[in-house]
């Protein structure tokens, strides 16, 4: 088996068996290619034979190239998955990855926007678009992320058959996991307005959100439009498309939603991923307290 065959099989496993997102597949395959080139391995048997000290040496060389802690942690996760897969492919009775801790990462809290800022962003992104239908499109995408808690990839995965939207929407998230999310009237109206204005036919199995030339709308274009809108409103760089999903979660938690329900709405595999929003809410409360309480102000 050639190196190209190894990478092809790994890509197929990630895509078909694990159903990873295109972004994850690209990152994991790039990490595999770096390992194959750096350690001069050419088969799954070679990869299966790698141990923790081999990974440490490889990551040390990658760090010398300028790889930062967060990227090193992601690359280590990818390589451990690759080795476990290689060991299962070669019939290892214990096809587990080498035990190795990644670099310590400082966990930052998500930075939500306020409800008013979310709506201002949606209006601004519509008003500054090059064409009316593009403005309607971008506004609809943002309201889906804020109003229904969708990831940007989930919003862009919708197809023509999904319209008109009802009170709920079934979406497919990470790992192919499906969930039902609510759809607010303002979001339904925004998507309907876009669908009516879109100059391209919205066929049932074609992407709902189209780019200027009729192809599928890319995440990069949404991020670019969002950046332009937040600069116009004077919002920080943390006001990204994904921040709208954080805002959805934080605002629901502030309004009394329980963690289990929030976990289902967000499509988190574990409750631990959802619990971070309790810290976000507490941080927001503390900030409000410090701003409002006369005894809390610094002298």
mmCIF file of C-alpha atoms in Angstrom:
data_model
loop_
_atom_site.group_PDB
_atom_site.id
_atom_site.type_symbol
_atom_site.label_atom_id
_atom_site.label_comp_id
_atom_site.label_asym_id
_atom_site.label_seq_id
_atom_site.Cartn_x
_atom_site.Cartn_y
_atom_site.Cartn_z
ATOM 1 C CA UNK A 1 0.000 0.000 0.000
ATOM 2 C CA UNK A 2 1.405 3.384 -1.026
ATOM 3 C CA UNK A 3 1.318 6.566 1.034
ATOM 4 C CA UNK A 4 -1.397 7.853 -1.248
ATOM 5 C CA UNK A 5 -3.453 4.736 -0.529
ATOM 6 C CA UNK A 6 -3.015 5.235 3.216
ATOM 7 C CA UNK A 7 -4.251 8.833 3.010
ATOM 8 C CA UNK A 8 -7.121 7.866 0.725
ATOM 9 C CA UNK A 9 -8.286 5.103 3.079
ATOM 10 C CA UNK A 10 -7.977 7.435 6.075
ATOM 11 C CA UNK A 11 -9.994 10.131 4.308
ATOM 12 C CA UNK A 12 -12.693 7.617 3.371
ATOM 13 C CA UNK A 13 -12.887 6.383 6.972
ATOM 14 C CA UNK A 14 -13.275 9.919 8.292
ATOM 15 C CA UNK A 15 -15.892 10.827 5.718
ATOM 16 C CA UNK A 16 -17.960 7.664 5.395
ATOM 17 C CA UNK A 17 -17.574 5.878 8.740
ATOM 18 C CA UNK A 18 -17.070 8.706 11.209
ATOM 19 C CA UNK A 19 -18.969 11.292 9.126
ATOM 20 C CA UNK A 20 -16.650 14.093 10.129
ATOM 21 C CA UNK A 21 -17.166 17.587 8.778
ATOM 22 C CA UNK A 22 -15.209 18.624 5.663
ATOM 23 C CA UNK A 23 -13.121 20.967 7.826
ATOM 24 C CA UNK A 24 -12.195 18.144 10.214
ATOM 25 C CA UNK A 25 -11.412 15.779 7.341
ATOM 26 C CA UNK A 26 -9.033 18.330 5.801
ATOM 27 C CA UNK A 27 -7.300 18.964 9.143
ATOM 28 C CA UNK A 28 -6.951 15.262 10.005
ATOM 29 C CA UNK A 29 -5.641 14.373 6.556
ATOM 30 C CA UNK A 30 -3.132 17.227 6.671
ATOM 31 C CA UNK A 31 -1.912 15.997 10.077
ATOM 32 C CA UNK A 32 -1.567 12.467 8.655
ATOM 33 C CA UNK A 33 0.406 13.729 5.671
ATOM 34 C CA UNK A 34 2.765 15.683 7.952
ATOM 35 C CA UNK A 35 3.342 12.552 10.037
ATOM 36 C CA UNK A 36 3.915 10.331 7.012
ATOM 37 C CA UNK A 37 6.421 12.769 5.527
ATOM 38 C CA UNK A 38 8.097 13.599 8.823
ATOM 39 C CA UNK A 39 8.499 10.041 10.149
ATOM 40 C CA UNK A 40 9.025 8.419 6.741
ATOM 41 C CA UNK A 41 6.249 5.863 7.139
ATOM 42 C CA UNK A 42 4.413 4.400 4.177
ATOM 43 C CA UNK A 43 1.876 1.852 5.436
ATOM 44 C CA UNK A 44 -0.696 1.299 8.154
ATOM 45 C CA UNK A 45 1.687 -1.232 9.708
ATOM 46 C CA UNK A 46 4.326 1.494 10.035
ATOM 47 C CA UNK A 47 1.791 3.878 11.570
ATOM 48 C CA UNK A 48 0.446 1.204 13.939
ATOM 49 C CA UNK A 49 3.969 0.671 15.272
ATOM 50 C CA UNK A 50 4.337 4.302 16.380
ATOM 51 C CA UNK A 51 4.399 4.913 20.124
ATOM 52 C CA UNK A 52 4.100 7.917 22.403
ATOM 53 C CA UNK A 53 7.793 8.813 22.088
ATOM 54 C CA UNK A 54 7.419 8.913 18.290
ATOM 55 C CA UNK A 55 4.510 11.310 18.589
ATOM 56 C CA UNK A 56 6.446 13.504 21.025
ATOM 57 C CA UNK A 57 9.365 13.700 18.612
ATOM 58 C CA UNK A 58 7.095 14.497 15.684
ATOM 59 C CA UNK A 59 5.187 17.197 17.558
ATOM 60 C CA UNK A 60 8.439 18.667 18.833
ATOM 61 C CA UNK A 61 9.567 19.126 15.238
ATOM 62 C CA UNK A 62 6.203 20.606 14.347
ATOM 63 C CA UNK A 63 6.438 23.003 17.293
ATOM 64 C CA UNK A 64 9.872 24.057 16.048
ATOM 65 C CA UNK A 65 8.133 25.040 12.795
ATOM 66 C CA UNK A 66 5.911 27.411 14.758
ATOM 67 C CA UNK A 67 2.911 25.225 15.608
ATOM 68 C CA UNK A 68 1.015 26.864 18.497
ATOM 69 C CA UNK A 69 -0.459 25.031 21.496
ATOM 70 C CA UNK A 70 -4.076 24.883 20.236
ATOM 71 C CA UNK A 71 -2.956 23.578 16.834
ATOM 72 C CA UNK A 72 -0.608 21.073 18.469
ATOM 73 C CA UNK A 73 -3.451 19.762 20.623
ATOM 74 C CA UNK A 74 -5.700 19.335 17.582
ATOM 75 C CA UNK A 75 -2.925 17.647 15.618
ATOM 76 C CA UNK A 76 -2.208 15.244 18.475
ATOM 77 C CA UNK A 77 -5.878 14.287 18.621
ATOM 78 C CA UNK A 78 -5.864 13.642 14.868
ATOM 79 C CA UNK A 79 -2.726 11.507 15.019
ATOM 80 C CA UNK A 80 -3.934 9.433 17.958
ATOM 81 C CA UNK A 81 -7.101 8.687 15.980
ATOM 82 C CA UNK A 82 -4.995 7.755 12.954
ATOM 83 C CA UNK A 83 -2.814 5.350 14.951
ATOM 84 C CA UNK A 84 -5.849 3.710 16.560
ATOM 85 C CA UNK A 85 -7.363 3.252 13.093
ATOM 86 C CA UNK A 86 -4.088 1.858 11.727
ATOM 87 C CA UNK A 87 -3.916 -0.653 14.554
ATOM 88 C CA UNK A 88 -7.473 -1.796 13.889
ATOM 89 C CA UNK A 89 -6.638 -2.140 10.179
ATOM 90 C CA UNK A 90 -3.638 -4.346 10.957
ATOM 91 C CA UNK A 91 -5.585 -6.630 13.308
ATOM 92 C CA UNK A 92 -4.082 -5.414 16.575
ATOM 93 C CA UNK A 93 -6.054 -7.023 19.449
ATOM 94 C CA UNK A 94 -5.843 -3.708 21.348
ATOM 95 C CA UNK A 95 -6.334 -1.035 18.678
ATOM 96 C CA UNK A 96 -6.066 1.917 21.029
ATOM 97 C CA UNK A 97 -3.978 5.044 20.585
ATOM 98 C CA UNK A 98 -0.773 5.679 22.550
ATOM 99 C CA UNK A 99 -1.412 7.352 25.887
ATOM 100 C CA UNK A 100 -0.113 10.869 25.683
ATOM 101 C CA UNK A 101 -1.295 14.173 27.059
ATOM 102 C CA UNK A 102 -1.475 17.176 24.822
ATOM 103 C CA UNK A 103 -0.289 20.692 25.688
ATOM 104 C CA UNK A 104 -2.266 22.536 28.324
ATOM 105 C CA UNK A 105 -4.711 25.033 26.886
ATOM 106 C CA UNK A 106 -6.215 28.034 28.564
ATOM 107 C CA UNK A 107 -9.952 27.685 28.112
ATOM 108 C CA UNK A 108 -11.596 30.938 27.178
ATOM 109 C CA UNK A 109 -15.280 31.567 27.643
ATOM 110 C CA UNK A 110 -17.468 32.185 24.586
ATOM 111 C CA UNK A 111 -18.201 35.875 24.083
ATOM 112 C CA UNK A 112 -21.904 36.268 23.329
ATOM 113 C CA UNK A 113 -23.502 39.348 21.811
ATOM 114 C CA UNK A 114 -26.617 40.913 23.288
ATOM 115 C CA UNK A 115 -30.040 40.313 21.675
ATOM 116 C CA UNK A 116 -30.014 43.899 20.425
ATOM 117 C CA UNK A 117 -26.550 43.468 18.906
ATOM 118 C CA UNK A 118 -27.607 40.228 17.218
ATOM 119 C CA UNK A 119 -30.540 41.938 15.508
ATOM 120 C CA UNK A 120 -28.417 44.981 14.652
ATOM 121 C CA UNK A 121 -25.881 42.692 13.008
ATOM 122 C CA UNK A 122 -28.601 40.996 10.969
ATOM 123 C CA UNK A 123 -29.953 44.369 9.837
ATOM 124 C CA UNK A 124 -26.507 45.792 9.113
ATOM 125 C CA UNK A 125 -25.400 42.769 7.113
ATOM 126 C CA UNK A 126 -28.542 43.118 5.008
ATOM 127 C CA UNK A 127 -28.177 46.843 4.479
ATOM 128 C CA UNK A 128 -24.522 46.771 3.411
ATOM 129 C CA UNK A 129 -24.748 43.890 0.915
ATOM 130 C CA UNK A 130 -23.892 44.464 -2.740
ATOM 131 C CA UNK A 131 -27.325 43.242 -3.884
ATOM 132 C CA UNK A 132 -30.719 43.093 -2.191
ATOM 133 C CA UNK A 133 -31.071 39.314 -2.490
ATOM 134 C CA UNK A 134 -27.579 38.799 -1.047
ATOM 135 C CA UNK A 135 -28.515 40.998 1.894
ATOM 136 C CA UNK A 136 -31.686 38.958 2.433
ATOM 137 C CA UNK A 137 -29.606 35.767 2.246
ATOM 138 C CA UNK A 138 -27.018 36.864 4.793
ATOM 139 C CA UNK A 139 -29.681 38.120 7.181
ATOM 140 C CA UNK A 140 -31.485 34.771 6.985
ATOM 141 C CA UNK A 141 -28.275 32.848 7.735
ATOM 142 C CA UNK A 142 -27.467 34.996 10.769
ATOM 143 C CA UNK A 143 -30.969 34.678 12.180
ATOM 144 C CA UNK A 144 -30.798 30.897 11.831
ATOM 145 C CA UNK A 145 -27.612 30.843 13.884
ATOM 146 C CA UNK A 146 -28.913 33.199 16.546
ATOM 147 C CA UNK A 147 -32.572 32.170 16.608
ATOM 148 C CA UNK A 148 -32.092 28.403 16.319
ATOM 149 C CA UNK A 149 -28.552 27.917 17.623
ATOM 150 C CA UNK A 150 -27.234 26.433 14.380
ATOM 151 C CA UNK A 151 -23.574 26.100 13.530
ATOM 152 C CA UNK A 152 -22.635 27.969 10.382
ATOM 153 C CA UNK A 153 -22.090 24.664 8.538
ATOM 154 C CA UNK A 154 -25.537 23.463 9.618
ATOM 155 C CA UNK A 155 -27.174 26.626 8.293
ATOM 156 C CA UNK A 156 -25.406 26.286 4.959
ATOM 157 C CA UNK A 157 -26.289 22.592 4.676
ATOM 158 C CA UNK A 158 -29.997 23.365 4.315
ATOM 159 C CA UNK A 159 -31.512 22.497 0.958
ATOM 160 C CA UNK A 160 -34.325 23.815 -1.181
ATOM 161 C CA UNK A 161 -36.654 21.120 0.142
ATOM 162 C CA UNK A 162 -36.384 22.643 3.635
ATOM 163 C CA UNK A 163 -38.417 25.700 2.662
ATOM 164 C CA UNK A 164 -40.863 26.980 3.617
ATOM 165 C CA UNK A 165 -39.705 26.563 7.205
ATOM 166 C CA UNK A 166 -42.158 25.476 9.873
ATOM 167 C CA UNK A 167 -42.061 26.044 13.616
ATOM 168 C CA UNK A 168 -39.291 23.458 13.924
ATOM 169 C CA UNK A 169 -36.455 22.268 11.719
ATOM 170 C CA UNK A 170 -34.536 18.996 11.612
ATOM 171 C CA UNK A 171 -30.809 19.552 11.172
ATOM 172 C CA UNK A 172 -27.860 17.194 10.904
ATOM 173 C CA UNK A 173 -24.931 18.179 13.103
ATOM 174 C CA UNK A 174 -21.514 16.764 13.914
ATOM 175 C CA UNK A 175 -21.132 13.030 13.501
ATOM 176 C CA UNK A 176 -24.343 12.870 11.493
ATOM 177 C CA UNK A 177 -26.396 13.402 14.655
ATOM 178 C CA UNK A 178 -29.857 14.776 13.926
ATOM 179 C CA UNK A 179 -31.836 17.084 16.170
ATOM 180 C CA UNK A 180 -34.943 19.237 16.106
ATOM 181 C CA UNK A 181 -34.572 22.977 16.687
ATOM 182 C CA UNK A 182 -37.212 25.704 17.009
ATOM 183 C CA UNK A 183 -37.609 28.324 14.305
ATOM 184 C CA UNK A 184 -38.725 31.814 15.328
ATOM 185 C CA UNK A 185 -41.271 33.706 13.191
ATOM 186 C CA UNK A 186 -38.652 36.367 12.382
ATOM 187 C CA UNK A 187 -36.346 33.633 11.076
ATOM 188 C CA UNK A 188 -39.086 31.969 9.017
ATOM 189 C CA UNK A 189 -39.930 35.322 7.470
ATOM 190 C CA UNK A 190 -36.279 36.103 6.723
ATOM 191 C CA UNK A 191 -35.728 32.738 4.989
ATOM 192 C CA UNK A 192 -38.967 33.148 3.031
ATOM 193 C CA UNK A 193 -37.925 36.622 1.879
ATOM 194 C CA UNK A 194 -34.561 35.303 0.749
ATOM 195 C CA UNK A 195 -36.122 32.341 -1.073
ATOM 196 C CA UNK A 196 -38.440 34.732 -2.919
ATOM 197 C CA UNK A 197 -35.617 37.104 -3.852
ATOM 198 C CA UNK A 198 -32.997 34.493 -4.813
ATOM 199 C CA UNK A 199 -32.376 34.669 -8.589
ATOM 200 C CA UNK A 200 -31.479 30.973 -8.789
ATOM 201 C CA UNK A 201 -33.948 28.064 -8.749
ATOM 202 C CA UNK A 202 -33.994 26.423 -5.309
ATOM 203 C CA UNK A 203 -34.269 22.768 -6.268
ATOM 204 C CA UNK A 204 -35.149 20.251 -3.572
ATOM 205 C CA UNK A 205 -31.716 18.631 -3.358
ATOM 206 C CA UNK A 206 -29.653 21.740 -4.077
ATOM 207 C CA UNK A 207 -28.199 24.103 -1.432
ATOM 208 C CA UNK A 208 -30.712 26.610 -0.119
ATOM 209 C CA UNK A 209 -28.165 29.382 0.318
ATOM 210 C CA UNK A 210 -26.390 30.336 -2.897
ATOM 211 C CA UNK A 211 -23.301 32.342 -3.668
ATOM 212 C CA UNK A 212 -23.303 35.276 -6.072
ATOM 213 C CA UNK A 213 -22.620 32.973 -9.039
ATOM 214 C CA UNK A 214 -25.199 30.363 -8.058
ATOM 215 C CA UNK A 215 -22.978 27.820 -6.312
ATOM 216 C CA UNK A 216 -23.227 26.828 -2.674
ATOM 217 C CA UNK A 217 -22.586 29.705 -0.289
ATOM 218 C CA UNK A 218 -19.264 29.289 1.534
ATOM 219 C CA UNK A 219 -18.581 29.829 5.211
ATOM 220 C CA UNK A 220 -15.866 32.305 4.299
ATOM 221 C CA UNK A 221 -18.340 34.626 2.595
ATOM 222 C CA UNK A 222 -20.597 34.649 5.654
ATOM 223 C CA UNK A 223 -17.626 35.346 7.922
ATOM 224 C CA UNK A 224 -16.469 38.159 5.646
ATOM 225 C CA UNK A 225 -19.915 39.785 5.608
ATOM 226 C CA UNK A 226 -20.160 39.429 9.402
ATOM 227 C CA UNK A 227 -16.752 41.083 9.860
ATOM 228 C CA UNK A 228 -17.855 44.033 7.734
ATOM 229 C CA UNK A 229 -21.079 44.401 9.731
ATOM 230 C CA UNK A 230 -19.415 44.226 13.151
ATOM 231 C CA UNK A 231 -16.854 46.866 12.137
ATOM 232 C CA UNK A 232 -19.659 49.160 11.039
ATOM 233 C CA UNK A 233 -21.369 48.684 14.416
ATOM 234 C CA UNK A 234 -18.162 49.053 16.410
ATOM 235 C CA UNK A 235 -18.383 45.523 17.841
ATOM 236 C CA UNK A 236 -15.279 43.518 18.862
ATOM 237 C CA UNK A 237 -13.630 40.853 16.729
ATOM 238 C CA UNK A 238 -15.253 38.216 18.959
ATOM 239 C CA UNK A 239 -18.599 38.994 17.294
ATOM 240 C CA UNK A 240 -18.223 36.148 14.802
ATOM 241 C CA UNK A 241 -20.925 33.973 13.204
ATOM 242 C CA UNK A 242 -20.263 31.282 15.819
ATOM 243 C CA UNK A 243 -20.744 33.873 18.575
ATOM 244 C CA UNK A 244 -24.410 33.992 17.526
ATOM 245 C CA UNK A 245 -24.756 30.323 18.493
ATOM 246 C CA UNK A 246 -23.077 31.092 21.820
ATOM 247 C CA UNK A 247 -25.533 33.935 22.287
ATOM 248 C CA UNK A 248 -28.482 31.634 21.583
ATOM 249 C CA UNK A 249 -27.294 29.285 24.329
ATOM 250 C CA UNK A 250 -26.420 31.988 26.845
ATOM 251 C CA UNK A 251 -29.693 33.857 26.443
ATOM 252 C CA UNK A 252 -31.746 30.662 26.786
ATOM 253 C CA UNK A 253 -29.862 29.739 29.945
ATOM 254 C CA UNK A 254 -30.422 33.227 31.358
ATOM 255 C CA UNK A 255 -34.140 32.827 30.677
ATOM 256 C CA UNK A 256 -34.301 29.600 32.703
ATOM 257 C CA UNK A 257 -33.624 26.811 30.202
ATOM 258 C CA UNK A 258 -32.203 23.661 31.803
ATOM 259 C CA UNK A 259 -28.885 22.219 30.698
ATOM 260 C CA UNK A 260 -30.304 18.959 29.335
ATOM 261 C CA UNK A 261 -32.742 20.787 27.060
ATOM 262 C CA UNK A 262 -29.977 23.148 25.973
ATOM 263 C CA UNK A 263 -27.732 20.168 25.220
ATOM 264 C CA UNK A 264 -30.391 18.740 22.898
ATOM 265 C CA UNK A 265 -30.946 22.071 21.151
ATOM 266 C CA UNK A 266 -27.228 22.583 20.575
ATOM 267 C CA UNK A 267 -26.567 19.000 19.518
ATOM 268 C CA UNK A 268 -23.750 18.485 22.023
ATOM 269 C CA UNK A 269 -22.640 14.885 22.454
ATOM 270 C CA UNK A 270 -21.894 15.407 26.152
ATOM 271 C CA UNK A 271 -23.355 17.594 28.863
ATOM 272 C CA UNK A 272 -19.854 18.810 29.675
ATOM 273 C CA UNK A 273 -19.771 20.781 26.426
ATOM 274 C CA UNK A 274 -22.975 22.541 27.425
ATOM 275 C CA UNK A 275 -21.941 23.307 30.991
ATOM 276 C CA UNK A 276 -19.523 25.983 29.817
ATOM 277 C CA UNK A 277 -22.542 28.226 29.291
ATOM 278 C CA UNK A 278 -23.234 28.260 33.018
ATOM 279 C CA UNK A 279 -19.851 29.965 33.379
ATOM 280 C CA UNK A 280 -20.708 32.388 30.585
ATOM 281 C CA UNK A 281 -23.960 33.299 32.312
ATOM 282 C CA UNK A 282 -22.235 33.719 35.652
ATOM 283 C CA UNK A 283 -19.600 35.923 34.022
ATOM 284 C CA UNK A 284 -22.312 38.094 32.472
ATOM 285 C CA UNK A 285 -24.093 38.446 35.815
ATOM 286 C CA UNK A 286 -20.859 39.406 37.550
ATOM 287 C CA UNK A 287 -20.076 41.981 34.885
ATOM 288 C CA UNK A 288 -23.556 43.489 35.224
ATOM 289 C CA UNK A 289 -23.161 43.546 39.007
ATOM 290 C CA UNK A 290 -19.841 45.344 38.797
ATOM 291 C CA UNK A 291 -21.272 47.899 36.384
ATOM 292 C CA UNK A 292 -24.422 48.547 38.393
ATOM 293 C CA UNK A 293 -23.581 48.135 42.075
ATOM 294 C CA UNK A 294 -22.010 51.257 43.633
ATOM 295 C CA UNK A 295 -20.001 49.189 46.137
ATOM 296 C CA UNK A 296 -18.550 46.997 43.388
ATOM 297 C CA UNK A 297 -16.840 49.791 41.518
ATOM 298 C CA UNK A 298 -13.095 50.062 41.783
ATOM 299 C CA UNK A 299 -11.764 53.113 43.546
#
